[in-house]
Structure formats: structure tokens, C-alpha cells
Short mmCIF file of C-alpha atoms in Angstrom, two decimals:
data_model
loop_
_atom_site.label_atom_id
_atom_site.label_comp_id
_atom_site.label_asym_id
_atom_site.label_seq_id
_atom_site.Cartn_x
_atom_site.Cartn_y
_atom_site.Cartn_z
CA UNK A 1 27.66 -43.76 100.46
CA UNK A 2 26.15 -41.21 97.73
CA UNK A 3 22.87 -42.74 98.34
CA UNK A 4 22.55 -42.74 101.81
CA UNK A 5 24.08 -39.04 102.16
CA UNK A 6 20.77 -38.28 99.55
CA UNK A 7 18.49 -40.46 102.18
CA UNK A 8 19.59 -38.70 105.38
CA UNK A 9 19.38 -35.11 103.63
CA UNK A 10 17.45 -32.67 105.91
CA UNK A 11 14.55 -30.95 104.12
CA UNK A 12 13.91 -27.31 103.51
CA UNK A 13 12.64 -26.11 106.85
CA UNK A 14 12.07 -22.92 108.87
CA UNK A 15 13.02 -23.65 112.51
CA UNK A 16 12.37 -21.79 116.00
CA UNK A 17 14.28 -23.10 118.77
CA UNK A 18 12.56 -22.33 122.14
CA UNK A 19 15.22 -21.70 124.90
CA UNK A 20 14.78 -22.20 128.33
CA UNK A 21 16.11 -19.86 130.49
CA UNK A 22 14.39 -20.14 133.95
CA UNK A 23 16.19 -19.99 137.38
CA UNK A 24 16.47 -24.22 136.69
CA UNK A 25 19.51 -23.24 134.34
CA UNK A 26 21.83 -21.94 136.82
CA UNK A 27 22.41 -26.12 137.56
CA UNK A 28 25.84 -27.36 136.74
CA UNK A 29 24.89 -30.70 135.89
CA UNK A 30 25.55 -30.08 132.29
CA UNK A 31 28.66 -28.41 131.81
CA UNK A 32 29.47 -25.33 132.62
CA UNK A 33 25.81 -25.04 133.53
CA UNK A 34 22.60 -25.75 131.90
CA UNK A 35 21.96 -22.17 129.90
CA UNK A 36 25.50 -21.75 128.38
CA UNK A 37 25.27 -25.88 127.52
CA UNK A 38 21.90 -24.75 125.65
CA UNK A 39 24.10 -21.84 124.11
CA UNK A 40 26.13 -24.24 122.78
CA UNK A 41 23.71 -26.89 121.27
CA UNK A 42 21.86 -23.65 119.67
CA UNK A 43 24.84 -23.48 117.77
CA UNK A 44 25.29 -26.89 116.95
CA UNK A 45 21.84 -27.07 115.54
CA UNK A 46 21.72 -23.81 113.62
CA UNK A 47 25.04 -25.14 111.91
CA UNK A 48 23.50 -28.22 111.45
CA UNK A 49 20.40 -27.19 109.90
CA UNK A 50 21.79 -24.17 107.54
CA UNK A 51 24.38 -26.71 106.23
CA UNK A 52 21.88 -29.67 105.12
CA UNK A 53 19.73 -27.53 103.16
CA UNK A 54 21.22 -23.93 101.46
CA UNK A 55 17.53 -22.41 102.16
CA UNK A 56 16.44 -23.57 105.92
CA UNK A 57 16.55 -20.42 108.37
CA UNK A 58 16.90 -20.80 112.06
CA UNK A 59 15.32 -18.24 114.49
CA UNK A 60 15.89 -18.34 118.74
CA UNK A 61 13.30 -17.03 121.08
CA UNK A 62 13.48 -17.19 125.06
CA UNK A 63 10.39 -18.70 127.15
CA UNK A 64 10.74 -17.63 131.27
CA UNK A 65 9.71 -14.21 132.46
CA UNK A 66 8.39 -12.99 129.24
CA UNK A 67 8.87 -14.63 126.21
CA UNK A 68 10.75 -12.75 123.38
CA UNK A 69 11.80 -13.32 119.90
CA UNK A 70 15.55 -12.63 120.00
CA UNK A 71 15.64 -13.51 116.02
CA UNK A 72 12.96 -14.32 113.44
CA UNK A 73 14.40 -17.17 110.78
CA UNK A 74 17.46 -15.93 109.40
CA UNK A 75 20.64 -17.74 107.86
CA UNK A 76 22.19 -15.02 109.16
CA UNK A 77 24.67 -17.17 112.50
CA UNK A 78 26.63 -14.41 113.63
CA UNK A 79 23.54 -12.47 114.53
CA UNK A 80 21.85 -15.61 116.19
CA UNK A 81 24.75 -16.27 118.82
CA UNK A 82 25.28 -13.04 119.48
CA UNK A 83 21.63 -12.93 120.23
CA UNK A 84 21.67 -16.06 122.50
CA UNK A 85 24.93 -15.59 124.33
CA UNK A 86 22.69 -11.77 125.82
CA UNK A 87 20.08 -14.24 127.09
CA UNK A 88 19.96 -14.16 131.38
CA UNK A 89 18.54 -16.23 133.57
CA UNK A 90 14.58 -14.98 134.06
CA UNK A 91 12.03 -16.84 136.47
CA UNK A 92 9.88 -19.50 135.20
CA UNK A 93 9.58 -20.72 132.22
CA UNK A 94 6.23 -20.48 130.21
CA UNK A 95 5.95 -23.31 127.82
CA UNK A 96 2.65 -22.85 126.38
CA UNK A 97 3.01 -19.30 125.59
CA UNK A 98 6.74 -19.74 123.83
CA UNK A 99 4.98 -22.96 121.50
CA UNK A 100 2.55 -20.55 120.62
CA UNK A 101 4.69 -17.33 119.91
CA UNK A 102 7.07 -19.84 117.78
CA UNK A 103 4.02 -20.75 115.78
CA UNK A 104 3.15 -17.12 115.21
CA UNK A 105 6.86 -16.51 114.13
CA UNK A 106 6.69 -19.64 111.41
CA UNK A 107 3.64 -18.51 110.06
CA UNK A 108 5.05 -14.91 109.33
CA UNK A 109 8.14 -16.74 107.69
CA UNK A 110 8.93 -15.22 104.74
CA UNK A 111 9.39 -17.97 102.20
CA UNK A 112 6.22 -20.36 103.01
CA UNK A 113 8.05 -23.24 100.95
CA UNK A 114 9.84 -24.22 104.28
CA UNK A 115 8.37 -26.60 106.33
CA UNK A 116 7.87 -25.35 110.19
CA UNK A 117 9.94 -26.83 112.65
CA UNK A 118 9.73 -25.99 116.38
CA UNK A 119 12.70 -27.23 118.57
CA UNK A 120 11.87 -27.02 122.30
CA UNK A 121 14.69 -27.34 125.37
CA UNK A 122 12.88 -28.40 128.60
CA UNK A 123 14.96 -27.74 131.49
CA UNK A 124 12.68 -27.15 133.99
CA UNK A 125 9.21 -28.93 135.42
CA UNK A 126 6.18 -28.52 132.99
CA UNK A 127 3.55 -26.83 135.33
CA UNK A 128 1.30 -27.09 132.22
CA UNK A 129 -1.72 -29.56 132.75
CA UNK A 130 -1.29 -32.12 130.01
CA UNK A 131 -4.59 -31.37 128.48
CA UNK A 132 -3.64 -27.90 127.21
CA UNK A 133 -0.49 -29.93 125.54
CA UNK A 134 -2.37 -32.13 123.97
CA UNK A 135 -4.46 -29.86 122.84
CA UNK A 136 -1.91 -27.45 121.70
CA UNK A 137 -0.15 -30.55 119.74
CA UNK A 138 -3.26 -31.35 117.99
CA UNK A 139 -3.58 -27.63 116.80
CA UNK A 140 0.26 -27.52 115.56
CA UNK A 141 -0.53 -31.08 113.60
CA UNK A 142 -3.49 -29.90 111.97
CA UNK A 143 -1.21 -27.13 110.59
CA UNK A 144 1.65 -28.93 109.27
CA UNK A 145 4.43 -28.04 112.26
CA UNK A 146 6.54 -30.53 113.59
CA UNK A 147 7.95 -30.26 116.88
CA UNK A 148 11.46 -31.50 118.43
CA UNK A 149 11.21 -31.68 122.57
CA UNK A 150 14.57 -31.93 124.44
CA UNK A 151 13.85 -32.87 127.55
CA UNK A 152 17.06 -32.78 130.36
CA UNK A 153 17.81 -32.18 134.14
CA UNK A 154 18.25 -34.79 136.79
CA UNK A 155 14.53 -33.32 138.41
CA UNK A 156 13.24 -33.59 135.21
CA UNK A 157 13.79 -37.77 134.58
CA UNK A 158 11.90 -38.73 137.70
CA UNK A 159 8.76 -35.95 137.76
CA UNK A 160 6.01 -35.99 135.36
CA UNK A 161 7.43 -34.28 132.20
CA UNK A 162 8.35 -37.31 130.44
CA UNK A 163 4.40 -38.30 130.29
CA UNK A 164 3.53 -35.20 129.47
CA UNK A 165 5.72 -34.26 126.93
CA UNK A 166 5.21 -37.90 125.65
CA UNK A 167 1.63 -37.06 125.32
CA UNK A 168 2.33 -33.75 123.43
CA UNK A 169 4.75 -35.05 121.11
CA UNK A 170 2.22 -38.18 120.46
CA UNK A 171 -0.58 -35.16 119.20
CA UNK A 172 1.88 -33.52 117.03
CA UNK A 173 3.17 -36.51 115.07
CA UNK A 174 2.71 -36.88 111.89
CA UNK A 175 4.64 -39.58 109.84
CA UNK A 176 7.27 -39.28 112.56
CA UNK A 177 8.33 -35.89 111.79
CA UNK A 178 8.27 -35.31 115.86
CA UNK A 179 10.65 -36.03 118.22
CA UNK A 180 11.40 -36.56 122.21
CA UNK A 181 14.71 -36.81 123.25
CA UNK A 182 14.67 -37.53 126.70
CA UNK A 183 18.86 -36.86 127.95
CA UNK A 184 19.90 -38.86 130.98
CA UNK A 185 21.10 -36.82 133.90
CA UNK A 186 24.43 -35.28 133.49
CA UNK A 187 27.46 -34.90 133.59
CA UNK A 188 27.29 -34.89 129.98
CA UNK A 189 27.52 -32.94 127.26
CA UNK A 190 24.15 -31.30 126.29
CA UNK A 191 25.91 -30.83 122.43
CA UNK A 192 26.81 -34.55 122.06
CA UNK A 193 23.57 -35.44 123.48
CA UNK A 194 21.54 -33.83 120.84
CA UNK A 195 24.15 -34.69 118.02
CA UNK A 196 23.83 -38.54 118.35
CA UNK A 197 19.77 -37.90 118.75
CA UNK A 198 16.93 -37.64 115.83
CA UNK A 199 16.71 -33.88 116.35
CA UNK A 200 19.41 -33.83 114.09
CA UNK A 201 19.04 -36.58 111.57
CA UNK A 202 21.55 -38.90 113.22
CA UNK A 203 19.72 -42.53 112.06
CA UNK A 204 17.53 -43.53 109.34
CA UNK A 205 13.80 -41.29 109.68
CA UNK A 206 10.72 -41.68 106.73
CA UNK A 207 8.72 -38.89 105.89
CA UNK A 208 10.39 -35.58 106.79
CA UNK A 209 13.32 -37.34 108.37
CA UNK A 210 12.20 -39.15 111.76
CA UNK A 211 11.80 -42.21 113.20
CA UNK A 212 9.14 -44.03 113.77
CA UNK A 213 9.31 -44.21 117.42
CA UNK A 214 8.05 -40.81 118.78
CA UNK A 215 9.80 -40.94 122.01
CA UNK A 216 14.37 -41.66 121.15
CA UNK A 217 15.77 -41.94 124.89
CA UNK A 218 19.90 -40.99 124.51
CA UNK A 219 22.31 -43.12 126.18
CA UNK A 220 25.85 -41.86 124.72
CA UNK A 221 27.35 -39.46 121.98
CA UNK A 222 27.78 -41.95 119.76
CA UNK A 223 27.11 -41.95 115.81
CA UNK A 224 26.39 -39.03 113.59
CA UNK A 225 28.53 -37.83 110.84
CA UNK A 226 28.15 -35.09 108.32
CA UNK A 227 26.24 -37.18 105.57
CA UNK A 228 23.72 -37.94 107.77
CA UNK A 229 21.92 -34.65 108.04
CA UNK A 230 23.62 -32.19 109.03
CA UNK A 231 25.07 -33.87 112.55
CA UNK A 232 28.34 -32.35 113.99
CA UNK A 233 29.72 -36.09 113.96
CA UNK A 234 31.18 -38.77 116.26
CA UNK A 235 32.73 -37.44 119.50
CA UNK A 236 36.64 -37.40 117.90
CA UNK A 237 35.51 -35.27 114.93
CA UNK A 238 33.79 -32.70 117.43
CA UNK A 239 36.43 -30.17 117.45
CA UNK A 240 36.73 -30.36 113.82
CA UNK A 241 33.39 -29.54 113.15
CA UNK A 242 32.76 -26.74 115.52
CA UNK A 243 36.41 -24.97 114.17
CA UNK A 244 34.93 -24.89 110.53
CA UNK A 245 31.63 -23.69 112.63
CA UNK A 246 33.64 -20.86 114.05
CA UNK A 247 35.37 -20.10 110.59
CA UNK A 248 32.00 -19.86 108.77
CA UNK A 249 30.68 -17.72 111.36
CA UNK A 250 33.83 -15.37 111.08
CA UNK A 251 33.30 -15.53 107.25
CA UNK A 252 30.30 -14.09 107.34
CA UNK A 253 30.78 -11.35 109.68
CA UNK A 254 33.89 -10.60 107.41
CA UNK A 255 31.18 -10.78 104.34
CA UNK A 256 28.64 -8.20 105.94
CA UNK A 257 31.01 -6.17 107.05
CA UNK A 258 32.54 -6.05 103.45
CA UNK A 259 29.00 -5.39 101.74
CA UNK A 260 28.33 -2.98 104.13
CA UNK A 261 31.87 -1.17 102.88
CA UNK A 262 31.13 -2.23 99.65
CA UNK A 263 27.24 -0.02 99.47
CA UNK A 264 28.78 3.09 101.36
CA UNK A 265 31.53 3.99 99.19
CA UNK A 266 28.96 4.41 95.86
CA UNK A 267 27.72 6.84 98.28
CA UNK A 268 30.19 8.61 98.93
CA UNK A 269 32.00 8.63 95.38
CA UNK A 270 27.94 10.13 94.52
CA UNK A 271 28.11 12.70 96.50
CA UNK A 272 32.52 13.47 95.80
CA UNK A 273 30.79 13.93 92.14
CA UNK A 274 28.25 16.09 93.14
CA UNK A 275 30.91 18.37 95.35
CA UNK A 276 32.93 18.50 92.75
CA UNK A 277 30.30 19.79 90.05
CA UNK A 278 28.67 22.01 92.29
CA UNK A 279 32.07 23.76 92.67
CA UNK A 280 32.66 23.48 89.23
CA UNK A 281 29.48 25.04 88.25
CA UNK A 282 29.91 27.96 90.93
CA UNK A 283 33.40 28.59 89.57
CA UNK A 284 31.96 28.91 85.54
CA UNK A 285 29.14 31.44 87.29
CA UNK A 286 31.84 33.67 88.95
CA UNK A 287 33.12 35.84 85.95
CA UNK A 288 29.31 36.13 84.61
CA UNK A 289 28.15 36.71 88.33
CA UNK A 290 30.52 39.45 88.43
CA UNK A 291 29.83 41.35 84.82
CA UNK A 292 26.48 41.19 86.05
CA UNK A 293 27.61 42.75 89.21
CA UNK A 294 29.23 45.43 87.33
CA UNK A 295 26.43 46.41 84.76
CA UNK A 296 23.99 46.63 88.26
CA UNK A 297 26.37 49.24 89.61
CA UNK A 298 26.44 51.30 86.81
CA UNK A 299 22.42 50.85 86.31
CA UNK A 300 22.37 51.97 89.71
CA UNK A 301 24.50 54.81 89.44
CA UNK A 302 22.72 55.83 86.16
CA UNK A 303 19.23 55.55 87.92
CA UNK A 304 20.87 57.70 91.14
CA UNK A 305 21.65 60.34 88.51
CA UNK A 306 18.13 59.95 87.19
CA UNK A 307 16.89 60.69 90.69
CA UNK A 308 18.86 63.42 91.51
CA UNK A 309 17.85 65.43 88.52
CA UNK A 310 14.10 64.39 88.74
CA UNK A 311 14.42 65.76 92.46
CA UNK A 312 16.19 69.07 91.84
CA UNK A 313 13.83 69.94 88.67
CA UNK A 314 10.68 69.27 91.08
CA UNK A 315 12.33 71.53 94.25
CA UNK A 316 12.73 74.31 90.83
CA UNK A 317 8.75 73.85 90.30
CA UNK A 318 7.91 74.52 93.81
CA UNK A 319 10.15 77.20 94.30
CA UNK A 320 8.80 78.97 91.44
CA UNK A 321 4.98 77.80 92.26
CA UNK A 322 5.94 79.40 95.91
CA UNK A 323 7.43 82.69 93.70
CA UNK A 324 4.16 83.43 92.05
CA UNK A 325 2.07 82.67 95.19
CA UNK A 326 3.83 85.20 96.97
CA UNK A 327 3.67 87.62 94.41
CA UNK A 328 -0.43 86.85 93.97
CA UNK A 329 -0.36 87.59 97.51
CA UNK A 330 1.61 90.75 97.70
CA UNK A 331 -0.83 92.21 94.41
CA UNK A 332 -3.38 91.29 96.56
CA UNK A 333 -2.48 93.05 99.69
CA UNK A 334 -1.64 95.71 97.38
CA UNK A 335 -4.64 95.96 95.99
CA UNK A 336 -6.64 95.98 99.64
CA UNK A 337 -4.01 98.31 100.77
CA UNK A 338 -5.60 100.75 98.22
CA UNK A 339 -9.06 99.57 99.26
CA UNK A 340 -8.05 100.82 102.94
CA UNK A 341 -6.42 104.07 102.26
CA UNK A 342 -9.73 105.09 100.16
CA UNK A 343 -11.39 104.17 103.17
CA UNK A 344 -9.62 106.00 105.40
CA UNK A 345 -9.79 109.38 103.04
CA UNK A 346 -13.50 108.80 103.62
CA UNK A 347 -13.26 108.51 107.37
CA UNK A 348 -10.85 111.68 107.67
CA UNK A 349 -13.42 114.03 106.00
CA UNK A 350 -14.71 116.01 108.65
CA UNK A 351 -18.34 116.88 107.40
CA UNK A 352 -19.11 113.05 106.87
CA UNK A 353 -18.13 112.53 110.59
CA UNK A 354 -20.67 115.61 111.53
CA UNK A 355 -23.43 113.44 109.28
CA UNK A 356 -22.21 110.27 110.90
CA UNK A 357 -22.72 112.21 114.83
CA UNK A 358 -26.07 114.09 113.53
CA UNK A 359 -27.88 110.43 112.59
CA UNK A 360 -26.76 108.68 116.07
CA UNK A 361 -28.67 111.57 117.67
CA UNK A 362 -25.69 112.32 120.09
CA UNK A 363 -25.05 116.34 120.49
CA UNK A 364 -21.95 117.59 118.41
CA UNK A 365 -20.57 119.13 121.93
CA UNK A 366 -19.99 115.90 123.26
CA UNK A 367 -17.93 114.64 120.60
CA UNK A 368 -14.46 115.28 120.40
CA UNK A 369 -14.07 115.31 116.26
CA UNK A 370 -10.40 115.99 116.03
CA UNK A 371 -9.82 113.51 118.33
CA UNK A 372 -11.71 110.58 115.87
CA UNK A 373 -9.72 112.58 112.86
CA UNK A 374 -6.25 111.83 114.55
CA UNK A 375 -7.22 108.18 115.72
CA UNK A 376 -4.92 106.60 113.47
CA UNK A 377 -1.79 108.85 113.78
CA UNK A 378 -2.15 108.23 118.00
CA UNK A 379 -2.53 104.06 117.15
CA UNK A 380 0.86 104.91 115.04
CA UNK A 381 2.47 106.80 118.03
CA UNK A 382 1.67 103.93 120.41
CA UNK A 383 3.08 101.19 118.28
CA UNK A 384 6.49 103.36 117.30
CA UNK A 385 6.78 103.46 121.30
CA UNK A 386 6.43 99.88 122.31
CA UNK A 387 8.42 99.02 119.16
CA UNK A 388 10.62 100.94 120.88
CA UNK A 389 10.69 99.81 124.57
#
């Protein structure tokens, strides 16, 4: 049994699983309809396929309308199902372009020891010509990827798909590492389906764990058990395996949430430390803070002091300076005060007025000489009076 759990051990692999989710998945054919059975068997695989091998990542992108990466590789299940179970039903389904967007999302995978691995739900007609498969297939072979095709829907047994996706699986192959499981027409159960198929590891594969056959038609959920790769089991241990499923998956939402607990309370004990010695430090600073305050008043009422005197001695030195200016100007009136009244003595003497009259030529008759001799006493009289008035 030992040796035959080692023989049916999955390898280390980096898987995208390619979801259909055209208008083709509202069909109830596969219980409770075809894009909530998909929901389901994305589980089952990415349980599958994290439990064989402690370093395979599974990643989920979505191929009608537009197709969109809802997760890169991660081991990370909580985060996948909640990503596929937000997943609506969008138009048409683009096959070609979702191959080649999982191939761009393998070959950005961040540890390139895991072998690429792209799982591919067909639930809808191909519209692809078969040339551009084959074409595509021999591209992904020449690069090492191996490709899984899950082909199911009542339309989808009787159209061309089967040939096609035949021919695309038959370019990939390498060794048998590729796979076509072509699911009869429901009602079935899409999970059981896949469980008792190659995809995952359910009977004896060489090379990276498939059969020879390229193309593994699935009659029944029959066969599979945990030792041989990964596979949920028979259809009584079912429920088993999808309860531990939903305990793992609630284990490690419990463990993020814990780590994420777990790196913000350093952060917050940091910064409770550096609160507390900022206060610290501002309560040691308050008594010198305040002797400082102190000595700065009493500089400042020193230096107002200072002022005050500076002030009043210069308002002294200008009164004075303004003293002795005045006085320089009353000695100086004084002195032309003299000047004047000398003047004046001159003026009053009666022969130089006569000499004054006698070189102007004008006859001394005409001239009233008294009345020049008295001129100032009358420009006295006349001021006294409007003084007066």
C-alpha cells in the first residue's frame, strides 16, 4: 500500500483552472446547475492538488465576456472560493484567449520549480476552428504545460467538441501528462465525475501522472481514494472528505486572521512605548521649561528697565540740544536786534534824510520829512489798534 501511495503521488505543479461561465451554465443538467457544479469541482480539485504535494498552488480565472484572473497560484483556499463563488454568468465563452491568459499566469509563477498545469471546463460549443487548437497545443507542448480538458453538457456529446478538443489535447501531450475527460450527459454529479477521472490521479499514469490514452471517457463515480493522488475518494467517503475540506478551509481563515492579530499588536505595543516616553520626556522638561521661563521674565524685565533709562537719558539730550538752540537763536536775534536799532538811529537823523532827498533830485518841498521820521511810531500805532480790535 506504501508503494503504490508513493506511485500515485501528484507532482509539484502550478495549476490554472479555466472556468466556464457562459450563458450555457444556467443548464440544470448537472446539479443545481452547471456553474455552481463547476464551483464545486473547483474545490474538489484545489483540495486535491494542495494536499498531494505541500508546494503545488492553484489559481482560477473566468473565460466568457472578458476573461479575468480572479486568483494567480496561491495555496491560499479560502481566498480561491470566495473568489469563484462572485463569478456570474457572462456571454460566450472565449477559449482561446483564457488558454492563453492561463499560460501568461504560469509563466509569471513565482516558484518556476512547479510544473504548469492548465485545467480547462468546457461547457459550452467550441466556436474555435480546430486549427488554432492545434496550433495553440503545439505551442503549450513545446513549453512544457500540460493541459486537463473537461468536457460536459448534453449539446456538447453530440456536436463537434469532442474532435476538436481530441485534436488539441493530442498536440499538447507529452508522455501522457494531458488529459480529456469527456462526462456523459447528466444528471450527475460534475464532482464525482472528475474524482473517478485522470484529472485527478484516480488510476495508474507514467510520466507526470497520466495515462497513456489521451482521451479517458467517464462512465460512473467509481474508484479514487486518498492514496491515489489526491482524489476525494469513492462515492461513500464523499462527505468525509469534503467536511475535513471545509475544516481546513476554516483553519486557515482562523490562521490569517490570527497572524493578522498577531503583526498589529507589535504595532501598537510600539507606538504605547513611544506615547508613553514622549510623555515621560515632556513631563522631565516641565520644571526646566519653567526655570527657563522664569529667568526670560526677569531678562525681560531687566532689558525693559534698560530701555526705559536709555529712552529717558536720550529725551534729556534733546531737550537740552533744543535748550541751547533756542538760546543760539535768541543771542542771535539779539544781536540783529542791535544791528536794527543802529539802523534805525541812522534813518531818524534828519540831515542824512535831506542828503538822501538832495541825491534823488526830488525838491525838499515835496517831501514831507517828519512824516518819514515818524514812520515807525505810525506802523506801531496801527498794529497796537488791530491788536486791539
Amino acid at each position: 500500500a506504501l508503494v503504490a501511495s508513493k506511485a500515485w503521488k501528484m507532482p509539484l505543479e502550478a495549476v490554472m483552472v479555466c472556468m466556464d461561465n457562459s450563458e450555457f451554465q444556467r443548464n440544470g443538467d448537472y446539479s443545481p446547475n452547471r456553474l455552481l457544479a463547476q464551483s464545486e469541482a473547483i474545490s474538489t480539485i484545489s483540495f486535491s492538488k494542495t494536499e498531494s504535494n505541500l508546494e503545488s498552488a492553484v489559481g482560477v480565472l473566468t473565460m466568457a465576456g472578458r476573461t479575468e484572473v480572479l486568483c494567480a497560484p496561491s495555496r491560499n483556499l479560502g481566498n480561491i472560493m470566495t473568489e469563484v463563488k462572485r463569478v456570474k454568468i457572462n456571454g460566450k465563452c472565449d477559449f482561446l484567449s483564457g488558454i492563453k491568459t492561463a499560460q501568461l499566469a504560469l509563466k509569471n509563477r513565482q516558484n518556476k520549480n512547479q510544473h504548469p498545469r492548465i485545467i480547462l471546463f468546457v461547457g459550452s460549443p467550441v466556436e474555435c476552428d480546430s486549427k488554432e487548437l492545434v496550433a495553440l497545443g503545439a505551442l503549450l507542448k513545446k513549453n512544457n504545460y500540460a493541459v486537463d480538458v473537461i468536457n460536459f453538457g448534453k449539446e456538447n456529446a453530440s456536436n463537434d467538441n469532442v474532435e476538436k478538443l481530441t485534436a488539441f489535447i493530442q498536440a499538447v501531450d507529452t508522455e501522457g501528462n494531458s488529459h480529456l475527460v469527456n462526462v456523459p450527459p447528466g444528471p450527475h454529479r460534475l464532482t464525482d465525475m472528475i474524482t473517478s477521472s485522470p484529472v485527478l490521479g484516480s488510476t495508474p499514469q507514467p510520466g507526470f501522472g497520466a495515462p497513456s490514452a489521451a482521451t479517458v471517457p467517464v462512465a460512473a463515480a467509481t474508484g479514487g481514494t486518498m492514496n491515489n493522488g489526491g482524489g476525494l475518494g469513492p462515492a461513500d467517503n464523499t462527505e468525509e472528505a469534503l467536511l475535513a475540506y471545509a475544516l481546513r478551509i476554516s483553519m486557515e481563515e482562523a490562521r490569517d486572521k490570527q497572524q493578522k492579530a498577531e503583526s498589529k499588536e507589535p504595532k501598537a505595543e510600539a507606538q504605547k512605548m513611544e506615547t508613553e516616553a514622549n510623555t515621560n520626556v515632556e513631563a522631565s522638561a516641565a520644571p526646566e521649561g519653567s526655570e527657563m521661563e522664569v529667568e526670560d521674565e526677569e531678562l525681560d524685565e531687566e532689558d525693559e528697565l534698560a530701555q526705559a533709562m536709555a529712552l529717558s537719558m536720550a529725551m534729556a539730550e534733546e531737550e537740552e540740544e533744543e535748550e541751547e538752540e533756542k538760546k543760539e537763536d535768541a543771542d542771535e536775534n539779539a544781536e540783529e536786534g542791535d544791528v536794527d536799532d543802529d539802523i534805525l538811529k541812522v534813518f531818524k537823523e534828519e540831515k542824512f534824510i535831506e542828503d538822501l532827498i538832495d541825491s534823488t533830485g526830488v525838491p525838499k518841498d515835496d517831501v514831507d520829512i517828519e512824516k518819514i521820521l515818524n514812520f515807525d511810531q505810525e506802523e506801531g500805532e496801527k498794529k497796537e489798534d488791530e491788536e486791539k480790535n
